[in-house]
Amino acid sequence: MRSISVFGSTGSIGESTFDLLMRQGGAARYRTVALTGGRNVARLAEQARALKAELAVIAEARLLADLRDALAGSGTECAAGPMAVAEAAERPAEWIMSGIVGAAGLAPGFRALAHGTVLALANKESLVTAGPLLMARARKHGATILPVDSEHSAVFQALLGENLATVEHITITASGGAFRDWPMERLAAATVAEASCHPNWAMGQRITIDSASMFNKALEVIEAKEFFGIDPDRVEVLVHPESLVHALVGFRDGGMIAHLGAPDMRHAIGYALNWPDRAHLPVARLDLARIGSLTFRNPDPARYPALGLAREVMRIGGLAGAAFNAAKETALDAFIVGRIRFTDMAAVVEQVLDRLSATGGLGKAPGSIDMVLDIDGQARRIAAETMQ
């Protein structure tokens, strides 16, 4: 039996992963070492029972008693709190899904790589904040990182058997989010509810709002540069409202390879779960004759300032990605609770980068996870001060 762990099993990525695991045999085929969730005790317990998980961890420490009650008699060990989530990654597993959203997903994924495992990486923040550290750790322990973002999975597949030196550009696509066709003057008044409705994908609230602001794509641009080791100027973004072409790779002979598929995260997850094989997946098949046409356009820099900030982050390098992500997460929290407007988020991030750049510390190479966490904390404090 193949041993697996799923970090963030109750989120949108985790739920899709759970669906595929159950469809492929569940507890009869997989030995589930650990499942972790945020605060949904009932769902985490349900998943743990179905997969006969050895360990279930809830990130909210105050919910430990509730989790123990929900799993009473199951034989599943229970734990709670952020440290318990990170420590769950110390338990060896052959395949690990890193599906926790935000900087909180960095520590578990980083620890898991020490086992020489396959890490299915849906937590883009890990590469954005500590890409060189993560990739070096994977090389040191003989681990394999497989991208689970639909765009990066598409690039990974398009590059199979290709020489990276022959690549002229990588283009990742973006739906444009909830406000892609809104008049610019309406954006400042956009509500959380409006930003939380994605036109194509079914995702969690935070990532859906990040899609509307294009901060999600900004993170993915940085992620592509870190994962594939490509020059930042060769990573491009196109707005593609249909969300059927996930990425394109252009080569020096003028040819391009595109990856198409239905907007369903189970494709990228299933590819990583079954790699290097391709298994039958329960995703819709495209009928190109019925679709008829595909449309593309360049993103408007004024509508999506996050993309310009990502370019600045890649220019600075070092710890800039960690500061960028921390400021973004803090600004997003403030928008969700109504403290700032939708259009204020990019301004907050820009101010944080400016203040930290002035100290000269952002360009330093991340020598340790502690350095990354330190700049993360600084950026969050500055962002909070900026919004006072």
mmCIF file of C-alpha atoms in Angstrom:
data_model
loop_
_atom_site.group_PDB
_atom_site.id
_atom_site.type_symbol
_atom_site.label_atom_id
_atom_site.label_comp_id
_atom_site.label_asym_id
_atom_site.label_seq_id
_atom_site.Cartn_x
_atom_site.Cartn_y
_atom_site.Cartn_z
ATOM 1 C CA MET A 1 0.000 0.000 0.000
ATOM 2 C CA ARG A 2 1.226 3.469 -0.836
ATOM 3 C CA SER A 3 1.593 5.737 2.177
ATOM 4 C CA ILE A 4 0.188 9.260 1.844
ATOM 5 C CA SER A 5 -0.465 12.401 3.884
ATOM 6 C CA VAL A 6 -2.695 15.345 3.027
ATOM 7 C CA PHE A 7 -2.031 18.754 4.551
ATOM 8 C CA GLY A 8 -5.074 20.987 4.253
ATOM 9 C CA SER A 9 -7.454 18.103 3.621
ATOM 10 C CA THR A 10 -10.617 20.084 4.401
ATOM 11 C CA GLY A 11 -9.872 22.936 1.961
ATOM 12 C CA SER A 12 -10.762 22.984 -1.730
ATOM 13 C CA ILE A 13 -7.506 21.277 -2.812
ATOM 14 C CA GLY A 14 -7.790 18.787 0.035
ATOM 15 C CA GLU A 15 -11.387 17.932 -0.817
ATOM 16 C CA SER A 16 -10.476 17.276 -4.445
ATOM 17 C CA THR A 17 -7.557 15.139 -3.291
ATOM 18 C CA PHE A 18 -9.830 13.199 -0.939
ATOM 19 C CA ASP A 19 -12.302 12.633 -3.777
ATOM 20 C CA LEU A 20 -9.599 11.135 -5.988
ATOM 21 C CA LEU A 21 -8.178 8.990 -3.190
ATOM 22 C CA MET A 22 -11.597 7.521 -2.507
ATOM 23 C CA ARG A 23 -12.276 6.919 -6.192
ATOM 24 C CA GLN A 24 -8.937 5.098 -6.483
ATOM 25 C CA GLY A 25 -9.585 2.651 -3.676
ATOM 26 C CA GLY A 26 -9.432 4.706 -0.504
ATOM 27 C CA ALA A 27 -8.203 2.841 2.551
ATOM 28 C CA ALA A 28 -7.897 -0.384 0.567
ATOM 29 C CA ARG A 29 -5.190 1.135 -1.629
ATOM 30 C CA TYR A 30 -3.629 3.899 0.479
ATOM 31 C CA ARG A 31 -2.197 3.942 3.982
ATOM 32 C CA THR A 32 -3.043 7.407 5.227
ATOM 33 C CA VAL A 33 -0.351 8.577 7.624
ATOM 34 C CA ALA A 34 -1.775 12.008 8.419
ATOM 35 C CA LEU A 35 -4.602 14.361 7.539
ATOM 36 C CA THR A 36 -4.636 17.981 8.691
ATOM 37 C CA GLY A 37 -7.399 20.562 8.558
ATOM 38 C CA GLY A 38 -7.978 24.151 9.599
ATOM 39 C CA ARG A 39 -11.074 24.325 11.796
ATOM 40 C CA ASN A 40 -13.665 22.010 10.222
ATOM 41 C CA VAL A 41 -13.602 19.251 12.824
ATOM 42 C CA ALA A 42 -16.588 17.319 11.500
ATOM 43 C CA ARG A 43 -15.223 17.082 7.973
ATOM 44 C CA LEU A 44 -11.706 16.196 9.098
ATOM 45 C CA ALA A 45 -13.101 13.402 11.268
ATOM 46 C CA GLU A 46 -15.248 12.137 8.407
ATOM 47 C CA GLN A 47 -12.246 11.994 6.085
ATOM 48 C CA ALA A 48 -10.066 10.350 8.738
ATOM 49 C CA ARG A 49 -12.621 7.609 9.314
ATOM 50 C CA ALA A 50 -13.081 7.000 5.589
ATOM 51 C CA LEU A 51 -9.319 6.735 4.943
ATOM 52 C CA LYS A 52 -8.525 5.109 8.322
ATOM 53 C CA ALA A 53 -5.946 7.798 8.968
ATOM 54 C CA GLU A 54 -3.286 7.117 11.585
ATOM 55 C CA LEU A 55 -3.223 10.780 12.651
ATOM 56 C CA ALA A 56 -5.640 13.693 12.334
ATOM 57 C CA VAL A 57 -4.524 17.227 13.210
ATOM 58 C CA ILE A 58 -6.707 20.313 13.510
ATOM 59 C CA ALA A 59 -4.836 23.616 13.232
ATOM 60 C CA GLU A 60 -6.999 25.374 15.843
ATOM 61 C CA ALA A 61 -5.596 24.195 19.183
ATOM 62 C CA ARG A 62 -8.862 24.938 21.023
ATOM 63 C CA LEU A 63 -10.653 22.284 18.916
ATOM 64 C CA LEU A 64 -8.623 19.286 20.112
ATOM 65 C CA ALA A 65 -11.326 17.990 22.464
ATOM 66 C CA ASP A 66 -13.937 18.258 19.713
ATOM 67 C CA LEU A 67 -11.714 16.293 17.338
ATOM 68 C CA ARG A 68 -11.125 13.576 19.920
ATOM 69 C CA ASP A 69 -14.866 13.274 20.492
ATOM 70 C CA ALA A 70 -15.537 13.076 16.755
ATOM 71 C CA LEU A 71 -12.934 10.318 16.301
ATOM 72 C CA ALA A 72 -13.632 8.353 19.465
ATOM 73 C CA GLY A 73 -13.277 4.642 18.840
ATOM 74 C CA SER A 74 -11.742 5.084 15.389
ATOM 75 C CA GLY A 75 -8.152 4.312 16.371
ATOM 76 C CA THR A 76 -6.994 7.609 14.822
ATOM 77 C CA GLU A 77 -4.555 9.612 16.912
ATOM 78 C CA CYS A 78 -5.542 13.260 17.381
ATOM 79 C CA ALA A 79 -3.474 16.428 17.753
ATOM 80 C CA ALA A 80 -4.018 20.167 17.409
ATOM 81 C CA GLY A 81 -2.202 23.435 16.832
ATOM 82 C CA PRO A 82 0.240 24.792 14.222
ATOM 83 C CA MET A 83 3.204 22.932 15.725
ATOM 84 C CA ALA A 84 1.290 19.670 15.583
ATOM 85 C CA VAL A 85 0.577 20.303 11.899
ATOM 86 C CA ALA A 86 4.294 20.827 11.211
ATOM 87 C CA GLU A 87 5.251 17.804 13.309
ATOM 88 C CA ALA A 88 2.855 15.615 11.326
ATOM 89 C CA ALA A 89 5.197 16.153 8.374
ATOM 90 C CA GLU A 90 7.939 14.395 10.350
ATOM 91 C CA ARG A 91 6.060 11.127 9.826
ATOM 92 C CA PRO A 92 7.370 9.525 6.640
ATOM 93 C CA ALA A 93 4.990 9.099 3.718
ATOM 94 C CA GLU A 94 5.685 8.302 0.081
ATOM 95 C CA TRP A 95 3.340 10.968 -1.304
ATOM 96 C CA ILE A 96 2.358 14.186 0.423
ATOM 97 C CA MET A 97 -0.153 16.800 -0.669
ATOM 98 C CA SER A 98 0.817 20.313 0.446
ATOM 99 C CA GLY A 99 -2.602 21.955 0.212
ATOM 100 C CA ILE A 100 -2.543 24.451 3.082
ATOM 101 C CA VAL A 101 -3.161 27.993 1.823
ATOM 102 C CA GLY A 102 -0.709 30.761 2.665
ATOM 103 C CA ALA A 103 2.620 30.938 4.469
ATOM 104 C CA ALA A 104 1.316 28.411 7.014
ATOM 105 C CA GLY A 105 1.965 25.696 4.437
ATOM 106 C CA LEU A 106 5.712 26.331 4.236
ATOM 107 C CA ALA A 107 6.888 24.471 7.361
ATOM 108 C CA PRO A 108 5.044 21.162 6.743
ATOM 109 C CA GLY A 109 6.183 20.923 3.130
ATOM 110 C CA PHE A 110 9.764 21.839 3.994
ATOM 111 C CA ARG A 111 9.918 19.207 6.743
ATOM 112 C CA ALA A 112 8.334 16.530 4.555
ATOM 113 C CA LEU A 113 11.072 16.819 1.928
ATOM 114 C CA ALA A 114 13.579 15.298 4.370
ATOM 115 C CA HIS A 115 11.977 11.902 3.719
ATOM 116 C CA GLY A 116 12.913 11.947 0.028
ATOM 117 C CA THR A 117 9.230 11.850 -0.716
ATOM 118 C CA VAL A 118 7.051 13.063 -3.581
ATOM 119 C CA LEU A 119 5.665 16.443 -2.553
ATOM 120 C CA ALA A 120 2.602 17.503 -4.528
ATOM 121 C CA LEU A 121 2.866 21.254 -4.077
ATOM 122 C CA ALA A 122 -0.359 23.232 -4.223
ATOM 123 C CA ASN A 123 0.980 25.739 -1.685
ATOM 124 C CA LYS A 124 2.454 28.287 -4.094
ATOM 125 C CA GLU A 125 3.577 30.455 -1.171
ATOM 126 C CA SER A 126 6.305 27.923 -0.351
ATOM 127 C CA LEU A 127 8.180 28.669 -3.567
ATOM 128 C CA VAL A 128 7.366 32.376 -3.481
ATOM 129 C CA THR A 129 8.740 32.838 0.041
ATOM 130 C CA ALA A 130 11.533 30.251 0.150
ATOM 131 C CA GLY A 131 11.996 28.824 -3.337
ATOM 132 C CA PRO A 132 15.788 28.359 -3.236
ATOM 133 C CA LEU A 133 15.609 26.690 0.186
ATOM 134 C CA LEU A 134 12.829 24.350 -0.879
ATOM 135 C CA MET A 135 14.478 23.285 -4.127
ATOM 136 C CA ALA A 136 17.871 22.794 -2.428
ATOM 137 C CA ARG A 137 16.283 20.639 0.264
ATOM 138 C CA ALA A 138 14.568 18.496 -2.352
ATOM 139 C CA ARG A 139 17.881 17.953 -4.157
ATOM 140 C CA LYS A 140 19.685 17.142 -0.913
ATOM 141 C CA HIS A 141 17.224 14.415 0.089
ATOM 142 C CA GLY A 142 16.390 13.095 -3.364
ATOM 143 C CA ALA A 143 12.798 14.276 -3.105
ATOM 144 C CA THR A 144 10.557 15.174 -6.035
ATOM 145 C CA ILE A 145 8.377 18.278 -6.073
ATOM 146 C CA LEU A 146 5.431 18.100 -8.444
ATOM 147 C CA PRO A 147 3.496 21.323 -9.116
ATOM 148 C CA VAL A 148 -0.234 21.177 -8.477
ATOM 149 C CA ASP A 149 -1.253 24.669 -9.544
ATOM 150 C CA SER A 150 -3.070 23.982 -12.811
ATOM 151 C CA GLU A 151 -0.784 26.383 -14.685
ATOM 152 C CA HIS A 152 2.473 24.964 -13.385
ATOM 153 C CA SER A 153 1.310 21.394 -13.801
ATOM 154 C CA ALA A 154 0.522 22.310 -17.406
ATOM 155 C CA VAL A 155 4.014 23.759 -17.930
ATOM 156 C CA PHE A 156 5.580 20.714 -16.272
ATOM 157 C CA GLN A 157 3.718 18.411 -18.651
ATOM 158 C CA ALA A 158 4.519 20.538 -21.707
ATOM 159 C CA LEU A 159 8.224 20.416 -20.866
ATOM 160 C CA LEU A 160 8.461 16.624 -20.561
ATOM 161 C CA GLY A 161 11.267 15.469 -22.808
ATOM 162 C CA GLU A 162 12.211 19.036 -23.727
ATOM 163 C CA ASN A 163 15.455 20.929 -23.151
ATOM 164 C CA LEU A 164 14.756 23.985 -20.973
ATOM 165 C CA ALA A 165 17.508 25.839 -22.830
ATOM 166 C CA THR A 166 15.311 25.817 -25.957
ATOM 167 C CA VAL A 167 12.406 27.569 -24.213
ATOM 168 C CA GLU A 168 11.806 31.178 -25.243
ATOM 169 C CA HIS A 169 8.910 31.863 -22.915
ATOM 170 C CA ILE A 170 6.395 30.343 -20.552
ATOM 171 C CA THR A 171 2.889 31.787 -20.631
ATOM 172 C CA ILE A 172 0.491 31.117 -17.790
ATOM 173 C CA THR A 173 -3.130 32.051 -18.235
ATOM 174 C CA ALA A 174 -5.521 33.854 -15.929
ATOM 175 C CA SER A 175 -9.297 33.960 -15.983
ATOM 176 C CA GLY A 176 -9.197 37.626 -15.000
ATOM 177 C CA GLY A 177 -11.315 36.920 -11.944
ATOM 178 C CA ALA A 178 -14.658 38.301 -10.896
ATOM 179 C CA PHE A 179 -13.945 41.852 -12.045
ATOM 180 C CA ARG A 180 -12.248 41.302 -15.387
ATOM 181 C CA ASP A 181 -14.980 43.194 -17.269
ATOM 182 C CA TRP A 182 -15.962 45.706 -14.609
ATOM 183 C CA PRO A 183 -15.486 49.423 -15.270
ATOM 184 C CA MET A 184 -12.342 50.542 -13.462
ATOM 185 C CA GLU A 185 -14.243 53.163 -11.475
ATOM 186 C CA ARG A 186 -16.346 50.439 -9.810
ATOM 187 C CA LEU A 187 -13.427 48.446 -8.400
ATOM 188 C CA ALA A 188 -12.884 50.555 -5.288
ATOM 189 C CA ALA A 189 -16.467 49.811 -4.178
ATOM 190 C CA ALA A 190 -16.279 46.055 -4.839
ATOM 191 C CA THR A 191 -17.565 43.993 -1.914
ATOM 192 C CA VAL A 192 -16.114 40.846 -0.391
ATOM 193 C CA ALA A 193 -19.120 38.867 -1.615
ATOM 194 C CA GLU A 194 -18.608 40.096 -5.174
ATOM 195 C CA ALA A 195 -14.891 39.313 -5.082
ATOM 196 C CA SER A 196 -15.609 35.821 -3.740
ATOM 197 C CA CYS A 197 -17.493 34.634 -6.841
ATOM 198 C CA HIS A 198 -15.134 33.167 -9.406
ATOM 199 C CA PRO A 199 -16.520 32.982 -12.947
ATOM 200 C CA ASN A 200 -14.941 29.598 -13.778
ATOM 201 C CA TRP A 201 -13.351 27.804 -10.825
ATOM 202 C CA ALA A 202 -14.777 26.499 -7.531
ATOM 203 C CA MET A 203 -12.184 27.511 -4.957
ATOM 204 C CA GLY A 204 -11.912 28.806 -1.394
ATOM 205 C CA GLN A 205 -12.726 32.427 -0.557
ATOM 206 C CA ARG A 206 -9.176 33.689 -0.130
ATOM 207 C CA ILE A 207 -7.822 32.303 -3.388
ATOM 208 C CA THR A 208 -10.945 33.478 -5.224
ATOM 209 C CA ILE A 209 -10.413 37.049 -4.016
ATOM 210 C CA ASP A 210 -6.738 36.735 -4.947
ATOM 211 C CA SER A 211 -7.898 35.759 -8.428
ATOM 212 C CA ALA A 212 -10.052 38.892 -8.665
ATOM 213 C CA SER A 213 -7.091 41.092 -7.702
ATOM 214 C CA MET A 214 -4.660 38.945 -9.744
ATOM 215 C CA PHE A 215 -2.478 38.537 -6.650
ATOM 216 C CA ASN A 216 -2.917 34.818 -7.189
ATOM 217 C CA LYS A 217 -1.394 35.131 -10.660
ATOM 218 C CA ALA A 218 1.353 37.389 -9.323
ATOM 219 C CA LEU A 219 2.335 34.613 -6.915
ATOM 220 C CA GLU A 220 2.240 32.114 -9.780
ATOM 221 C CA VAL A 221 4.584 34.222 -11.912
ATOM 222 C CA ILE A 222 7.131 34.178 -9.097
ATOM 223 C CA GLU A 223 6.466 30.476 -8.529
ATOM 224 C CA ALA A 224 7.132 29.701 -12.215
ATOM 225 C CA LYS A 225 10.440 31.541 -12.082
ATOM 226 C CA GLU A 226 11.487 29.600 -8.944
ATOM 227 C CA PHE A 227 10.265 26.167 -10.000
ATOM 228 C CA PHE A 228 11.486 26.122 -13.581
ATOM 229 C CA GLY A 229 14.563 28.306 -13.063
ATOM 230 C CA ILE A 230 13.629 30.529 -15.979
ATOM 231 C CA ASP A 231 14.511 34.196 -16.419
ATOM 232 C CA PRO A 232 11.675 36.389 -15.081
ATOM 233 C CA ASP A 233 11.406 38.246 -18.389
ATOM 234 C CA ARG A 234 10.432 34.983 -20.062
ATOM 235 C CA VAL A 235 7.423 34.365 -17.806
ATOM 236 C CA GLU A 236 4.305 35.912 -19.305
ATOM 237 C CA VAL A 237 0.623 36.200 -18.399
ATOM 238 C CA LEU A 238 -2.408 36.196 -20.686
ATOM 239 C CA VAL A 239 -6.013 36.741 -19.651
ATOM 240 C CA HIS A 240 -7.991 33.792 -20.997
ATOM 241 C CA PRO A 241 -11.633 34.052 -19.853
ATOM 242 C CA GLU A 242 -12.544 30.464 -20.784
ATOM 243 C CA SER A 243 -9.862 28.956 -18.473
ATOM 244 C CA LEU A 244 -9.375 25.993 -20.807
ATOM 245 C CA VAL A 245 -5.768 26.645 -21.884
ATOM 246 C CA HIS A 246 -3.812 26.506 -18.629
ATOM 247 C CA ALA A 247 -0.364 27.321 -19.975
ATOM 248 C CA LEU A 248 1.688 27.575 -23.135
ATOM 249 C CA VAL A 249 5.400 26.991 -23.679
ATOM 250 C CA GLY A 250 7.099 28.702 -26.624
ATOM 251 C CA PHE A 251 10.329 27.329 -28.087
ATOM 252 C CA ARG A 252 13.151 28.905 -30.064
ATOM 253 C CA ASP A 253 12.002 27.200 -33.283
ATOM 254 C CA GLY A 254 8.773 29.215 -33.145
ATOM 255 C CA GLY A 255 6.614 26.310 -32.024
ATOM 256 C CA MET A 256 4.361 26.332 -28.971
ATOM 257 C CA ILE A 257 2.951 23.552 -26.825
ATOM 258 C CA ALA A 258 -0.311 24.305 -25.030
ATOM 259 C CA HIS A 259 -2.007 22.322 -22.299
ATOM 260 C CA LEU A 260 -5.814 22.324 -22.376
ATOM 261 C CA GLY A 261 -8.316 20.871 -19.956
ATOM 262 C CA ALA A 262 -11.533 21.562 -18.113
ATOM 263 C CA PRO A 263 -11.277 24.013 -15.177
ATOM 264 C CA ASP A 264 -11.129 21.225 -12.587
ATOM 265 C CA MET A 265 -8.285 20.992 -10.054
ATOM 266 C CA ARG A 266 -8.647 17.220 -9.984
ATOM 267 C CA HIS A 267 -6.686 17.074 -13.223
ATOM 268 C CA ALA A 268 -3.508 18.597 -11.788
ATOM 269 C CA ILE A 269 -3.970 16.763 -8.473
ATOM 270 C CA GLY A 270 -4.623 13.463 -10.229
ATOM 271 C CA TYR A 271 -1.593 13.913 -12.448
ATOM 272 C CA ALA A 272 0.611 14.424 -9.375
ATOM 273 C CA LEU A 273 -1.042 11.540 -7.514
ATOM 274 C CA ASN A 274 -0.471 9.044 -10.324
ATOM 275 C CA TRP A 275 2.797 10.415 -11.770
ATOM 276 C CA PRO A 276 4.677 9.184 -13.742
ATOM 277 C CA ASP A 277 1.626 7.317 -15.033
ATOM 278 C CA ARG A 278 -1.609 8.809 -16.291
ATOM 279 C CA ALA A 279 -4.744 7.398 -14.692
ATOM 280 C CA HIS A 280 -8.364 7.774 -15.722
ATOM 281 C CA LEU A 281 -9.708 10.881 -13.992
ATOM 282 C CA PRO A 282 -13.338 11.941 -13.454
ATOM 283 C CA VAL A 283 -12.975 15.283 -15.213
ATOM 284 C CA ALA A 284 -14.964 16.658 -18.135
ATOM 285 C CA ARG A 285 -13.599 16.097 -21.623
ATOM 286 C CA LEU A 286 -13.393 19.119 -23.903
ATOM 287 C CA ASP A 287 -15.538 19.301 -27.031
ATOM 288 C CA LEU A 288 -13.599 21.859 -29.046
ATOM 289 C CA ALA A 289 -16.187 21.987 -31.845
ATOM 290 C CA ARG A 290 -18.865 22.932 -29.310
ATOM 291 C CA ILE A 291 -16.552 25.439 -27.597
ATOM 292 C CA GLY A 292 -15.891 26.998 -30.997
ATOM 293 C CA SER A 293 -13.323 29.629 -30.040
ATOM 294 C CA LEU A 294 -10.827 30.620 -27.377
ATOM 295 C CA THR A 295 -9.996 34.205 -26.482
ATOM 296 C CA PHE A 296 -6.886 35.830 -25.049
ATOM 297 C CA ARG A 297 -5.849 39.352 -24.107
ATOM 298 C CA ASN A 298 -3.027 41.047 -22.299
ATOM 299 C CA PRO A 299 -3.706 41.935 -18.664
ATOM 300 C CA ASP A 300 -4.314 45.642 -17.986
ATOM 301 C CA PRO A 301 -1.550 46.857 -15.619
ATOM 302 C CA ALA A 302 -3.879 49.485 -14.137
ATOM 303 C CA ARG A 303 -6.555 46.905 -13.349
ATOM 304 C CA TYR A 304 -4.061 44.363 -12.016
ATOM 305 C CA PRO A 305 -1.193 46.221 -10.256
ATOM 306 C CA ALA A 306 -0.243 42.993 -8.444
ATOM 307 C CA LEU A 307 1.468 41.760 -11.603
ATOM 308 C CA GLY A 308 3.768 44.773 -11.677
ATOM 309 C CA LEU A 309 4.610 44.234 -8.018
ATOM 310 C CA ALA A 310 5.536 40.628 -8.805
ATOM 311 C CA ARG A 311 7.990 41.858 -11.437
ATOM 312 C CA GLU A 312 9.571 44.119 -8.831
ATOM 313 C CA VAL A 313 9.814 41.210 -6.388
ATOM 314 C CA MET A 314 11.636 39.088 -8.969
ATOM 315 C CA ARG A 315 13.962 41.993 -9.764
ATOM 316 C CA ILE A 316 14.894 42.361 -6.078
ATOM 317 C CA GLY A 317 15.077 38.610 -5.393
ATOM 318 C CA GLY A 318 16.204 37.285 -2.030
ATOM 319 C CA LEU A 319 13.586 37.743 0.671
ATOM 320 C CA ALA A 320 11.315 39.994 -1.372
ATOM 321 C CA GLY A 321 8.930 37.136 -2.126
ATOM 322 C CA ALA A 322 8.400 36.451 1.564
ATOM 323 C CA ALA A 323 7.681 40.135 2.249
ATOM 324 C CA PHE A 324 5.346 40.330 -0.752
ATOM 325 C CA ASN A 325 3.313 37.320 0.331
ATOM 326 C CA ALA A 326 3.083 38.379 3.987
ATOM 327 C CA ALA A 327 1.929 41.873 3.061
ATOM 328 C CA LYS A 328 -0.596 40.418 0.613
ATOM 329 C CA GLU A 329 -2.031 38.032 3.219
ATOM 330 C CA THR A 330 -2.326 40.840 5.773
ATOM 331 C CA ALA A 331 -4.023 43.171 3.291
ATOM 332 C CA LEU A 332 -6.387 40.392 2.213
ATOM 333 C CA ASP A 333 -7.382 39.764 5.835
ATOM 334 C CA ALA A 334 -8.132 43.474 6.208
ATOM 335 C CA PHE A 335 -10.264 43.543 3.055
ATOM 336 C CA ILE A 336 -12.269 40.506 4.142
ATOM 337 C CA VAL A 337 -13.221 42.147 7.449
ATOM 338 C CA GLY A 338 -13.997 45.466 5.787
ATOM 339 C CA ARG A 339 -11.046 47.540 7.016
ATOM 340 C CA ILE A 340 -9.770 48.483 3.553
ATOM 341 C CA ARG A 341 -11.154 48.637 0.019
ATOM 342 C CA PHE A 342 -10.469 46.101 -2.706
ATOM 343 C CA THR A 343 -8.159 48.516 -4.516
ATOM 344 C CA ASP A 344 -6.209 49.308 -1.340
ATOM 345 C CA MET A 345 -4.616 45.849 -1.158
ATOM 346 C CA ALA A 346 -2.019 46.482 -3.851
ATOM 347 C CA ALA A 347 -1.195 49.879 -2.342
ATOM 348 C CA VAL A 348 -0.517 48.264 1.046
ATOM 349 C CA VAL A 349 1.802 45.671 -0.487
ATOM 350 C CA GLU A 350 3.668 48.335 -2.448
ATOM 351 C CA GLN A 351 4.234 50.420 0.681
ATOM 352 C CA VAL A 352 5.560 47.406 2.584
ATOM 353 C CA LEU A 353 8.008 46.559 -0.193
ATOM 354 C CA ASP A 354 9.146 50.176 -0.387
ATOM 355 C CA ARG A 355 9.799 50.416 3.358
ATOM 356 C CA LEU A 356 11.651 47.124 3.565
ATOM 357 C CA SER A 357 13.635 47.851 0.403
ATOM 358 C CA ALA A 358 14.871 51.072 1.979
ATOM 359 C CA THR A 359 16.571 49.022 4.708
ATOM 360 C CA GLY A 360 18.515 47.027 2.113
ATOM 361 C CA GLY A 361 17.552 43.698 3.639
ATOM 362 C CA LEU A 362 15.168 42.332 1.014
ATOM 363 C CA GLY A 363 17.826 41.352 -1.506
ATOM 364 C CA LYS A 364 19.585 38.966 0.879
ATOM 365 C CA ALA A 365 19.398 35.311 -0.112
ATOM 366 C CA PRO A 366 17.230 33.296 2.308
ATOM 367 C CA GLY A 367 19.791 31.294 4.254
ATOM 368 C CA SER A 368 17.251 29.582 6.485
ATOM 369 C CA ILE A 369 13.545 29.228 7.148
ATOM 370 C CA ASP A 370 14.047 31.434 10.212
ATOM 371 C CA MET A 371 15.193 34.277 7.936
ATOM 372 C CA VAL A 372 12.059 33.833 5.847
ATOM 373 C CA LEU A 373 9.822 33.826 8.909
ATOM 374 C CA ASP A 374 11.563 36.903 10.287
ATOM 375 C CA ILE A 375 10.930 38.977 7.160
ATOM 376 C CA ASP A 376 7.400 37.564 7.061
ATOM 377 C CA GLY A 377 6.783 38.933 10.544
ATOM 378 C CA GLN A 378 8.318 42.308 9.696
ATOM 379 C CA ALA A 379 6.164 42.649 6.587
ATOM 380 C CA ARG A 380 2.993 41.802 8.496
ATOM 381 C CA ARG A 381 3.759 44.410 11.157
ATOM 382 C CA ILE A 382 4.486 47.100 8.587
ATOM 383 C CA ALA A 383 1.334 46.222 6.653
ATOM 384 C CA ALA A 384 -0.731 46.500 9.818
ATOM 385 C CA GLU A 385 0.852 49.895 10.602
ATOM 386 C CA THR A 386 0.134 51.077 7.056
ATOM 387 C CA MET A 387 -3.574 50.314 7.462
ATOM 388 C CA GLN A 388 -4.010 52.050 10.833
#
